[in-house]
Amino acid sequence: MKTIRETFPDTFLWGGATSANQIEGGYREGNKGLSSADLVTIGSPTSKRRVTKGIQEGELYPSHEGIDFYHHYKEDIKLFAEMGFSIFRLSIAWSRIFPTGEESEPNEDGLQFYDNVFTELEKYGIEPLVTLSHYELPYALVEKYNGWESKELIDLFAKYADTVFNRYKDKVTYWITFNELNCLMKPYGAYIAGGMILGESGLFFNLEEDDKGRRMQAVHNQLVASATVVKAGRKINPGFRFGCMSTYHSPYPYSCHPDDIMLAQEEDLIKNFLCSDVQVRGSYSGQAIRYMHDHGIKLDVTDEEERILAEGCVDYYTFSYYTPFTVSKNPPGELTGGNMARGIKNPHLKTSDWGWQIDPQGLRWALNNIYHRYEIPMMIVENGLGAKDRIEEDGTIQDDYRIEYLREHILAMKEAIKDGVDLIGYTPWGCIDLVSVSTGQMDKRYGFIHVDKYDDGTGTFERRKKKSFHWYRQVISSNGENLGDVPM
Ligand code: BG6
């Protein structure tokens, strides 16, 4: 019989996570094409971000400068190394490699940029964890095909993946195909995850123009693209390890009424698991098929695509975990905040400055629920607290709230490991401050490293270590054993 594991395994991967359009900037440098993310304006907690037709004067587009990782990557990677990272999650901007998505030859400048980044990571022994598509695609593909609604994108994505697999086959082992693919199961995801402009207005989060059938087709097209590149990648380097990536919201029934219990299960099976079921098991689950039937969704699926899905299963499961959500057939009132999920306010939970509910135990619940479904290795590739930080007069940033948040979540991870979960890595989100996806703000900060950049577009990009920087270094050097306070 197996014994209980009381500690993090020695091989545990500690690090941090980012995405290209939230950090890189340099949006037109090195012959990069326009990305779908480059057309999204800044918003705020009370005003939505908007997608504009073309770049418009007087608008502020946060991805254009990001935190200027494009020019600061050496300095940033050195800081990650100082914290002891063994893994760093980043994404490749497809539009750096194929500016419109349809060129016959890749853009050498773009390829060279990531070569440089990977070489720098190698210098410090940091393993890259590379997402091929993190909420962006060449904007030309949005204009021409309405993003992932079209199957044309499958081959174009495969060409892009093939290019980077061949180029980086000796530098990258861990790949993620799509970020939070299951976001498209929720209306908000249509533009950011699918690059689809559903209606004329082109507004981000426009619920009136939602169409489940079109979103589901875009999900399917991405699932086929994901499986296609997994299959192709394994031929290029059999040592590659591929992961799926979902956003996971532990679904709580608001009451013990059987209707609420049933609804919570349905939400779990459809919104959380529909995509990963296909990516891990190779086909749509019975509940997924019923969901499509009940909603009158007729997917365009070929036999060949079904074969591809069956042959392109992933090696490990990754997910983001921020907040649970509570559901009821008879919602009693106030809704909570969140970028992709909104549920009923749970009276037992505290919330962040942005109204996201905080629930470390929900992470243990999620880890168990997912692991005992799939029984493959797991990584938490996003988790963290978006908060306002203040620079004190002595220049320090005392972000004890962030330390407390992470400590509680790491303790929950430890409990899950004791429960038998095969957790292999943890990359907290926004290990360096970056642009928020939901509001486009810089003021919503997740990082261990502060970046001097603000919502009005001002700032010097200067980097500054927060208290949590020193704390996380201690966590990593003790392999998750020392979660106590650090002097600052
Ligand atoms: C995840 C995304 O959903 O949430 C990230 O993968 C995003 O890109 C993160 O930044 C946090 O959300 P927000 O809205 O606080 O940036």
Coordinates of C-alpha atoms and ligand atoms in Angstrom, one line a residue:
M1 CA 0.0 0.0 0.0
K2 CA 1.2 3.5 -0.7
T3 CA 2.1 5.8 2.2
I4 CA 1.0 9.3 2.8
R5 CA 3.2 12.0 1.2
E6 CA 3.6 14.7 3.8
T7 CA 5.8 17.1 1.8
F8 CA 6.2 18.6 -1.7
P9 CA 8.2 16.2 -3.9
D10 CA 11.8 17.1 -4.4
T11 CA 11.2 17.5 -8.1
F12 CA 8.4 20.0 -7.5
L13 CA 8.5 22.9 -10.0
W14 CA 8.1 26.3 -8.4
G15 CA 7.8 29.4 -10.5
G16 CA 5.5 32.1 -11.9
A17 CA 3.2 32.7 -14.9
T18 CA 2.6 35.4 -17.5
S19 CA 1.3 35.8 -21.0
A20 CA 2.8 37.6 -24.0
N21 CA 0.1 40.3 -24.5
Q22 CA 0.1 41.1 -20.8
I23 CA 3.8 41.7 -20.5
E24 CA 5.7 42.1 -23.7
G25 CA 4.8 45.4 -25.2
G26 CA 6.8 46.1 -28.3
Y27 CA 3.6 45.5 -30.1
R28 CA 5.0 46.6 -33.5
E29 CA 8.7 45.8 -32.9
G30 CA 10.6 43.1 -34.7
N31 CA 8.0 43.0 -37.5
K32 CA 5.3 41.8 -35.2
G33 CA 1.7 41.8 -36.6
L34 CA -1.3 43.2 -34.8
S35 CA -2.7 40.7 -32.4
S36 CA -6.4 40.5 -31.4
A37 CA -5.3 41.7 -27.9
D38 CA -3.8 44.9 -29.4
L39 CA -7.3 46.2 -30.2
V40 CA -8.7 45.9 -26.7
T41 CA -8.8 49.2 -24.8
I42 CA -8.3 49.8 -21.1
G43 CA -11.3 49.5 -18.9
S44 CA -11.9 49.7 -15.1
P45 CA -13.9 47.7 -12.6
T46 CA -17.0 49.8 -13.6
S47 CA -16.4 50.3 -17.4
K48 CA -15.9 47.5 -19.8
R49 CA -12.9 47.1 -22.0
R50 CA -13.8 47.6 -25.7
V51 CA -12.6 46.0 -28.9
T52 CA -12.1 48.8 -31.5
K53 CA -12.0 48.4 -35.3
G54 CA -8.4 49.2 -36.0
I55 CA -6.2 51.3 -33.6
Q56 CA -7.9 54.5 -32.8
E57 CA -6.3 57.7 -31.7
G58 CA -7.0 58.9 -28.2
E59 CA -7.6 55.3 -26.9
L60 CA -5.3 53.5 -24.5
Y61 CA -4.4 49.9 -25.5
P62 CA -2.5 48.3 -22.6
S63 CA -0.9 45.5 -24.6
H64 CA 1.0 48.0 -26.7
E65 CA 3.5 48.6 -24.0
G66 CA 2.6 45.9 -21.4
I67 CA 5.4 46.0 -18.9
D68 CA 8.0 46.2 -21.7
F69 CA 9.2 42.6 -21.1
Y70 CA 10.3 42.8 -24.7
H71 CA 13.2 45.0 -23.6
H72 CA 13.5 44.0 -19.9
Y73 CA 13.5 40.2 -20.2
K74 CA 17.1 39.8 -19.0
E75 CA 16.5 41.8 -15.9
D76 CA 13.2 40.0 -15.2
I77 CA 14.6 36.5 -15.6
K78 CA 17.5 37.4 -13.4
L79 CA 15.0 38.4 -10.7
F80 CA 13.0 35.2 -11.2
A81 CA 16.3 33.2 -10.8
E82 CA 17.0 35.1 -7.6
M83 CA 13.6 33.9 -6.2
G84 CA 14.7 30.4 -7.1
F85 CA 12.3 29.7 -9.9
S86 CA 12.7 26.3 -11.6
I87 CA 9.9 27.0 -14.1
F88 CA 8.5 30.1 -15.8
R89 CA 5.3 30.2 -17.7
L90 CA 5.1 32.5 -20.7
S91 CA 3.3 32.5 -24.0
I92 CA 4.4 33.0 -27.6
A93 CA 2.5 35.7 -29.5
W94 CA 1.4 34.0 -32.7
S95 CA 1.5 37.4 -34.4
R96 CA 5.3 37.7 -33.7
I97 CA 5.9 34.5 -35.6
F98 CA 3.3 34.9 -38.4
P99 CA 2.2 38.5 -38.4
T100 CA -1.1 37.9 -40.2
G101 CA -1.2 34.2 -39.6
E102 CA -1.0 33.4 -43.3
E103 CA 2.5 34.2 -44.4
S104 CA 4.4 31.3 -46.0
E105 CA 7.6 32.0 -44.1
P106 CA 7.8 32.8 -40.4
N107 CA 9.2 36.1 -39.1
E108 CA 12.8 35.6 -38.1
D109 CA 12.8 38.5 -35.7
G110 CA 10.0 37.1 -33.7
L111 CA 11.6 33.6 -33.6
Q112 CA 14.9 35.2 -32.5
F113 CA 13.2 37.1 -29.6
Y114 CA 11.9 33.9 -28.0
D115 CA 15.2 32.2 -28.7
N116 CA 16.9 34.9 -26.7
V117 CA 14.3 34.5 -23.9
F118 CA 14.8 30.7 -23.7
T119 CA 18.6 31.0 -23.8
E120 CA 18.4 33.4 -20.9
L121 CA 16.1 31.0 -18.9
E122 CA 18.5 28.2 -19.7
K123 CA 21.4 30.2 -18.2
Y124 CA 19.7 30.1 -14.8
G125 CA 18.4 26.5 -15.1
I126 CA 14.7 27.7 -15.4
E127 CA 12.4 25.4 -17.4
P128 CA 10.1 27.3 -19.8
L129 CA 6.4 26.3 -19.7
V130 CA 5.1 27.7 -23.0
T131 CA 1.5 28.4 -23.9
L132 CA 1.0 28.5 -27.7
S133 CA -2.2 30.6 -27.5
H134 CA -3.0 32.8 -24.5
Y135 CA -6.0 34.9 -25.4
E136 CA -4.7 36.2 -28.7
L137 CA -4.3 35.4 -32.3
P138 CA -3.2 37.5 -35.3
Y139 CA -5.9 40.2 -35.8
A140 CA -6.0 39.6 -39.5
L141 CA -7.5 36.2 -38.7
V142 CA -10.3 37.9 -36.7
E143 CA -11.1 40.2 -39.7
K144 CA -10.9 37.5 -42.3
Y145 CA -12.4 34.5 -40.6
N146 CA -14.0 35.8 -37.4
G147 CA -11.3 34.0 -35.4
W148 CA -11.9 30.4 -34.2
E149 CA -15.4 30.2 -35.6
S150 CA -13.7 29.1 -38.8
K151 CA -12.0 25.8 -39.3
E152 CA -9.4 27.6 -41.5
L153 CA -7.6 28.4 -38.4
I154 CA -6.8 24.8 -37.5
D155 CA -4.2 24.4 -40.3
L156 CA -2.8 27.9 -39.7
F157 CA -2.4 27.2 -36.1
A158 CA -0.8 23.8 -36.9
K159 CA 1.7 25.6 -39.1
Y160 CA 2.6 28.1 -36.4
A161 CA 3.0 25.3 -33.8
D162 CA 5.1 23.2 -36.2
T163 CA 7.4 26.2 -36.7
V164 CA 8.0 26.8 -33.0
F165 CA 8.2 23.1 -32.1
N166 CA 11.0 22.7 -34.7
R167 CA 12.8 25.9 -33.7
Y168 CA 12.7 25.3 -29.9
K169 CA 12.7 21.5 -29.7
D170 CA 15.9 21.5 -27.7
K171 CA 14.9 24.3 -25.4
V172 CA 11.4 23.6 -24.4
T173 CA 9.8 20.5 -22.9
Y174 CA 6.6 21.6 -21.4
W175 CA 3.9 23.0 -23.7
I176 CA 0.3 24.1 -23.1
T177 CA -1.8 24.4 -26.3
F178 CA -4.5 26.9 -25.4
N179 CA -5.0 29.0 -22.3
E180 CA -8.3 28.5 -20.4
L181 CA -10.0 27.0 -23.5
N182 CA -13.1 26.4 -21.4
C183 CA -13.6 30.1 -21.1
L184 CA -15.5 29.9 -24.4
M185 CA -18.1 27.9 -22.5
K186 CA -19.0 31.2 -20.9
P187 CA -20.2 34.1 -23.0
Y188 CA -17.4 36.4 -21.9
G189 CA -14.8 34.2 -23.5
A190 CA -15.9 34.7 -27.1
Y191 CA -13.6 37.5 -28.0
I192 CA -10.7 36.9 -25.7
A193 CA -10.4 33.1 -26.1
G194 CA -11.9 32.7 -29.5
G195 CA -11.1 36.0 -31.2
M196 CA -14.7 36.1 -32.3
I197 CA -16.6 39.3 -32.7
L198 CA -20.1 38.0 -32.4
G199 CA -22.1 41.1 -33.4
E200 CA -21.8 44.4 -35.1
S201 CA -20.8 46.4 -32.0
G202 CA -17.7 44.4 -31.4
L203 CA -18.0 45.0 -27.7
F204 CA -16.1 42.9 -25.2
F205 CA -18.6 41.0 -22.9
N206 CA -21.7 41.7 -25.0
L207 CA -24.2 39.3 -23.6
E208 CA -27.0 40.2 -26.0
E209 CA -25.1 39.0 -29.0
D210 CA -24.1 35.7 -27.4
D211 CA -24.7 32.6 -29.5
K212 CA -23.9 29.2 -27.8
G213 CA -23.7 27.3 -31.1
R214 CA -21.1 29.6 -32.6
R215 CA -19.1 29.6 -29.4
M216 CA -19.3 25.8 -29.2
Q217 CA -18.0 25.5 -32.8
A218 CA -15.1 27.7 -31.9
V219 CA -14.4 25.4 -28.9
H220 CA -14.5 22.4 -31.1
N221 CA -12.2 24.0 -33.7
Q222 CA -9.7 24.7 -30.9
L223 CA -9.9 21.2 -29.5
V224 CA -9.1 19.8 -32.9
A225 CA -6.3 22.3 -33.3
S226 CA -5.0 21.3 -29.9
A227 CA -5.0 17.6 -30.6
T228 CA -3.5 18.1 -34.1
V229 CA -0.5 19.9 -32.7
V230 CA 0.0 17.4 -29.8
K231 CA 0.2 14.7 -32.4
A232 CA 2.6 16.6 -34.6
G233 CA 4.7 17.8 -31.7
R234 CA 5.4 14.3 -30.5
K235 CA 6.8 13.4 -33.9
I236 CA 9.2 16.4 -33.7
N237 CA 10.3 15.6 -30.2
P238 CA 9.0 12.5 -28.4
G239 CA 10.2 14.1 -25.2
F240 CA 7.7 17.0 -25.4
R241 CA 5.1 17.1 -22.6
F242 CA 1.8 18.6 -23.5
G243 CA -0.8 20.0 -21.1
C244 CA -4.4 21.2 -21.4
M245 CA -5.3 24.3 -19.5
S246 CA -8.7 25.2 -18.0
T247 CA -9.9 27.8 -15.6
Y248 CA -11.4 25.9 -12.7
H249 CA -14.1 27.4 -10.5
S250 CA -15.2 25.0 -7.7
P251 CA -19.0 25.0 -8.1
Y252 CA -20.9 25.2 -4.9
P253 CA -24.6 24.6 -4.6
Y254 CA -26.2 27.6 -2.7
S255 CA -28.5 25.3 -0.7
C256 CA -28.9 21.5 -0.2
H257 CA -32.0 21.5 -2.3
P258 CA -31.5 18.7 -4.9
D259 CA -32.1 21.3 -7.7
D260 CA -29.1 23.3 -6.5
I261 CA -26.9 20.1 -6.1
M262 CA -27.9 19.0 -9.7
L263 CA -27.1 22.5 -11.1
A264 CA -23.7 22.6 -9.4
Q265 CA -22.8 19.3 -10.9
E266 CA -24.0 20.3 -14.4
E267 CA -21.9 23.5 -14.2
D268 CA -18.9 21.4 -13.2
L269 CA -19.4 18.9 -16.0
I270 CA -20.0 21.5 -18.7
K271 CA -18.2 24.7 -17.8
N272 CA -15.2 23.2 -16.0
F273 CA -14.8 19.8 -17.6
L274 CA -16.2 19.7 -21.1
C275 CA -12.9 20.8 -22.8
S276 CA -10.5 18.9 -20.6
D277 CA -12.5 15.7 -20.9
V278 CA -11.8 15.8 -24.7
Q279 CA -8.2 16.8 -24.2
V280 CA -7.5 14.2 -21.6
R281 CA -9.8 11.3 -22.7
G282 CA -10.0 12.0 -26.4
S283 CA -13.8 12.4 -26.9
Y284 CA -16.8 14.4 -25.8
S285 CA -18.4 13.1 -22.6
G286 CA -22.0 11.9 -22.5
Q287 CA -23.0 15.1 -20.6
A288 CA -21.4 17.2 -23.3
I289 CA -23.3 15.5 -26.0
R290 CA -26.5 15.9 -24.1
Y291 CA -25.7 19.6 -23.4
M292 CA -25.4 20.2 -27.1
H293 CA -28.6 18.3 -27.9
D294 CA -30.6 20.2 -25.2
H295 CA -29.3 23.6 -26.5
G296 CA -30.0 22.8 -30.2
I297 CA -26.3 23.0 -31.0
K298 CA -25.3 21.1 -34.1
L299 CA -21.5 20.8 -34.3
D300 CA -19.8 20.5 -37.6
V301 CA -17.5 17.5 -36.7
T302 CA -15.9 15.1 -39.2
D303 CA -14.8 11.5 -38.6
E304 CA -11.3 12.5 -39.3
E305 CA -11.5 15.2 -36.5
E306 CA -12.8 12.6 -34.1
R307 CA -9.8 10.4 -34.9
I308 CA -7.5 13.4 -34.3
L309 CA -9.1 14.1 -30.9
A310 CA -8.7 10.5 -29.8
E311 CA -5.0 10.5 -30.9
G312 CA -4.0 13.9 -29.5
C313 CA -4.5 13.5 -25.7
V314 CA -2.4 15.5 -23.3
D315 CA 0.1 14.2 -20.7
Y316 CA -0.8 16.5 -17.8
Y317 CA -3.6 18.8 -16.7
T318 CA -3.1 22.4 -15.8
F319 CA -5.5 25.0 -14.5
S320 CA -6.0 28.4 -13.1
Y321 CA -7.6 28.7 -9.7
Y322 CA -8.8 32.0 -8.3
T323 CA -12.3 31.8 -7.0
P324 CA -15.1 29.3 -6.6
F325 CA -18.7 30.1 -7.7
T326 CA -22.0 29.4 -6.1
V327 CA -25.1 28.5 -8.0
S328 CA -28.8 28.1 -7.4
K329 CA -31.9 27.4 -9.4
N330 CA -33.5 30.3 -7.5
P331 CA -30.7 32.8 -7.1
P332 CA -31.2 34.8 -3.9
G333 CA -29.4 38.0 -4.7
E334 CA -26.1 39.6 -5.0
L335 CA -23.6 38.4 -7.6
T336 CA -19.8 38.2 -7.2
G337 CA -17.0 39.6 -9.3
G338 CA -14.6 37.6 -11.5
N339 CA -13.3 37.8 -15.0
M340 CA -15.0 34.7 -16.5
A341 CA -17.4 33.5 -13.9
R342 CA -20.1 35.2 -11.9
G343 CA -22.0 33.4 -9.3
I344 CA -24.0 34.1 -6.2
K345 CA -22.1 35.8 -3.3
N346 CA -21.0 33.1 -0.8
P347 CA -21.5 34.6 2.7
H348 CA -18.6 32.5 4.1
L349 CA -15.9 34.0 1.9
K350 CA -13.9 37.2 2.0
T351 CA -13.3 39.0 -1.3
S352 CA -10.4 40.8 -2.9
D353 CA -10.3 44.5 -3.8
W354 CA -11.8 43.5 -7.1
G355 CA -14.6 41.5 -5.5
W356 CA -13.2 38.1 -6.3
Q357 CA -14.0 35.6 -3.5
I358 CA -11.1 34.0 -1.7
D359 CA -11.3 30.3 -0.9
P360 CA -8.1 28.3 -0.3
Q361 CA -10.0 25.2 0.7
G362 CA -11.7 25.4 -2.7
L363 CA -8.3 24.7 -4.2
R364 CA -7.9 21.5 -2.2
W365 CA -11.4 20.6 -3.3
A366 CA -10.6 21.3 -6.9
L367 CA -7.3 19.4 -6.9
N368 CA -9.1 16.3 -5.5
N369 CA -12.0 16.6 -7.8
I370 CA -9.9 16.9 -10.9
Y371 CA -7.2 14.5 -10.0
H372 CA -9.5 11.7 -9.1
R373 CA -11.3 12.2 -12.4
Y374 CA -8.2 11.9 -14.6
E375 CA -5.4 10.6 -12.6
I376 CA -2.7 12.3 -14.6
P377 CA 0.0 14.8 -13.2
M378 CA -1.3 18.3 -12.5
M379 CA 0.1 21.8 -12.3
I380 CA -1.5 24.9 -11.0
V381 CA -0.4 27.4 -13.6
E382 CA -2.3 30.4 -12.3
N383 CA -3.3 31.5 -8.8
G384 CA -2.9 34.8 -7.0
L385 CA -4.3 37.9 -5.5
G386 CA -4.9 41.0 -7.7
A387 CA -4.5 43.9 -5.2
K388 CA -3.6 47.5 -5.0
D389 CA 0.0 48.0 -3.7
R390 CA 1.4 51.0 -2.0
I391 CA 5.0 52.1 -2.1
E392 CA 6.0 53.2 1.5
E393 CA 8.1 56.3 2.1
D394 CA 11.2 54.0 2.7
G395 CA 10.6 52.5 -0.8
T396 CA 9.3 49.1 0.4
I397 CA 6.1 47.4 -0.5
Q398 CA 4.6 45.6 2.4
D399 CA 2.2 43.2 0.6
D400 CA 1.4 41.0 3.6
Y401 CA -2.1 40.4 2.2
R402 CA -0.6 38.7 -0.9
I403 CA 1.7 36.6 1.3
E404 CA -1.3 35.5 3.4
Y405 CA -3.3 34.6 0.3
L406 CA -0.5 32.5 -1.2
R407 CA 0.4 30.9 2.1
E408 CA -3.2 29.6 2.6
H409 CA -3.3 28.3 -1.0
I410 CA 0.1 26.5 -0.7
L411 CA -1.2 24.9 2.6
A412 CA -4.2 23.7 0.7
M413 CA -1.9 22.3 -2.0
K414 CA 0.0 20.4 0.7
E415 CA -3.3 18.9 2.0
A416 CA -4.2 17.8 -1.5
I417 CA -0.8 16.2 -1.9
K418 CA -1.5 14.3 1.3
D419 CA -4.8 13.3 -0.2
G420 CA -2.8 11.6 -3.0
V421 CA -3.0 14.2 -5.7
D422 CA 0.0 14.1 -8.1
L423 CA 0.8 17.8 -8.1
I424 CA 4.0 18.6 -10.0
G425 CA 4.2 22.4 -10.2
Y426 CA 2.9 25.8 -9.1
T427 CA 3.3 29.0 -11.1
P428 CA 1.4 31.8 -9.4
W429 CA -0.1 34.3 -11.8
G430 CA 1.6 37.6 -12.6
C431 CA 4.8 36.8 -10.8
I432 CA 5.7 40.3 -12.0
D433 CA 3.0 43.0 -12.2
L434 CA 1.3 42.9 -15.5
V435 CA -1.8 44.1 -17.4
S436 CA -5.1 42.7 -16.1
V437 CA -7.1 40.8 -18.6
S438 CA -10.5 41.8 -17.3
T439 CA -10.0 45.5 -16.8
G440 CA -6.8 46.2 -18.7
Q441 CA -5.5 47.9 -15.5
M442 CA -2.0 47.9 -14.1
D443 CA -3.3 48.9 -10.7
K444 CA -4.6 45.4 -10.2
R445 CA -1.2 43.9 -9.2
Y446 CA -0.4 40.3 -8.7
G447 CA 3.4 40.4 -8.7
F448 CA 6.3 39.6 -6.4
I449 CA 8.0 42.3 -8.4
H450 CA 6.5 45.8 -8.7
V451 CA 6.6 47.5 -12.1
D452 CA 6.5 51.3 -12.3
K453 CA 3.6 51.5 -14.8
Y454 CA 0.2 53.0 -14.2
D455 CA -3.4 52.9 -15.5
D456 CA -3.0 56.3 -17.2
G457 CA -0.1 54.9 -19.3
T458 CA 2.7 56.7 -17.3
G459 CA 5.6 55.1 -15.6
T460 CA 9.3 54.3 -16.0
F461 CA 9.0 50.5 -16.0
E462 CA 11.4 50.4 -13.1
R463 CA 11.3 47.0 -11.3
R464 CA 11.1 46.8 -7.4
K465 CA 11.1 43.8 -5.1
K466 CA 8.0 43.6 -2.9
K467 CA 8.0 41.9 0.5
S468 CA 6.4 38.8 -1.1
F469 CA 9.5 38.5 -3.3
H470 CA 11.6 37.6 -0.3
W471 CA 8.9 35.5 1.2
Y472 CA 8.5 33.4 -2.0
R473 CA 12.2 32.9 -2.2
Q474 CA 12.1 31.4 1.2
V475 CA 9.2 29.2 0.3
I476 CA 11.0 27.9 -2.8
S477 CA 14.3 27.3 -1.0
S478 CA 12.6 25.3 1.7
N479 CA 10.5 23.4 -0.9
G480 CA 7.3 24.7 0.5
E481 CA 8.1 24.0 4.2
N482 CA 8.9 27.5 5.4
L483 CA 5.8 29.6 4.9
G484 CA 6.5 31.9 7.8
D485 CA 7.0 35.7 7.9
V486 CA 10.2 37.2 6.5
P487 CA 11.9 40.3 7.8
M488 CA 11.9 43.3 5.4
Ligands
BG6_1 C1 -6.9 34.2 -16.1 C2 -6.1 34.6 -17.4 O1 -8.2 34.0 -16.4 O2 -7.0 35.2 -15.1 C3 -5.0 35.6 -17.2 O3 -5.6 33.4 -18.0 C4 -5.6 36.7 -16.3 O4 -4.6 36.0 -18.5 C5 -5.9 36.1 -15.0 O5 -4.8 37.8 -16.2 C6 -6.3 37.1 -13.9 O6 -7.4 37.9 -14.4 P1 -7.3 39.5 -14.3 O7 -8.6 39.9 -14.9 O8 -7.2 39.8 -12.9 O9 -6.2 39.8 -15.1

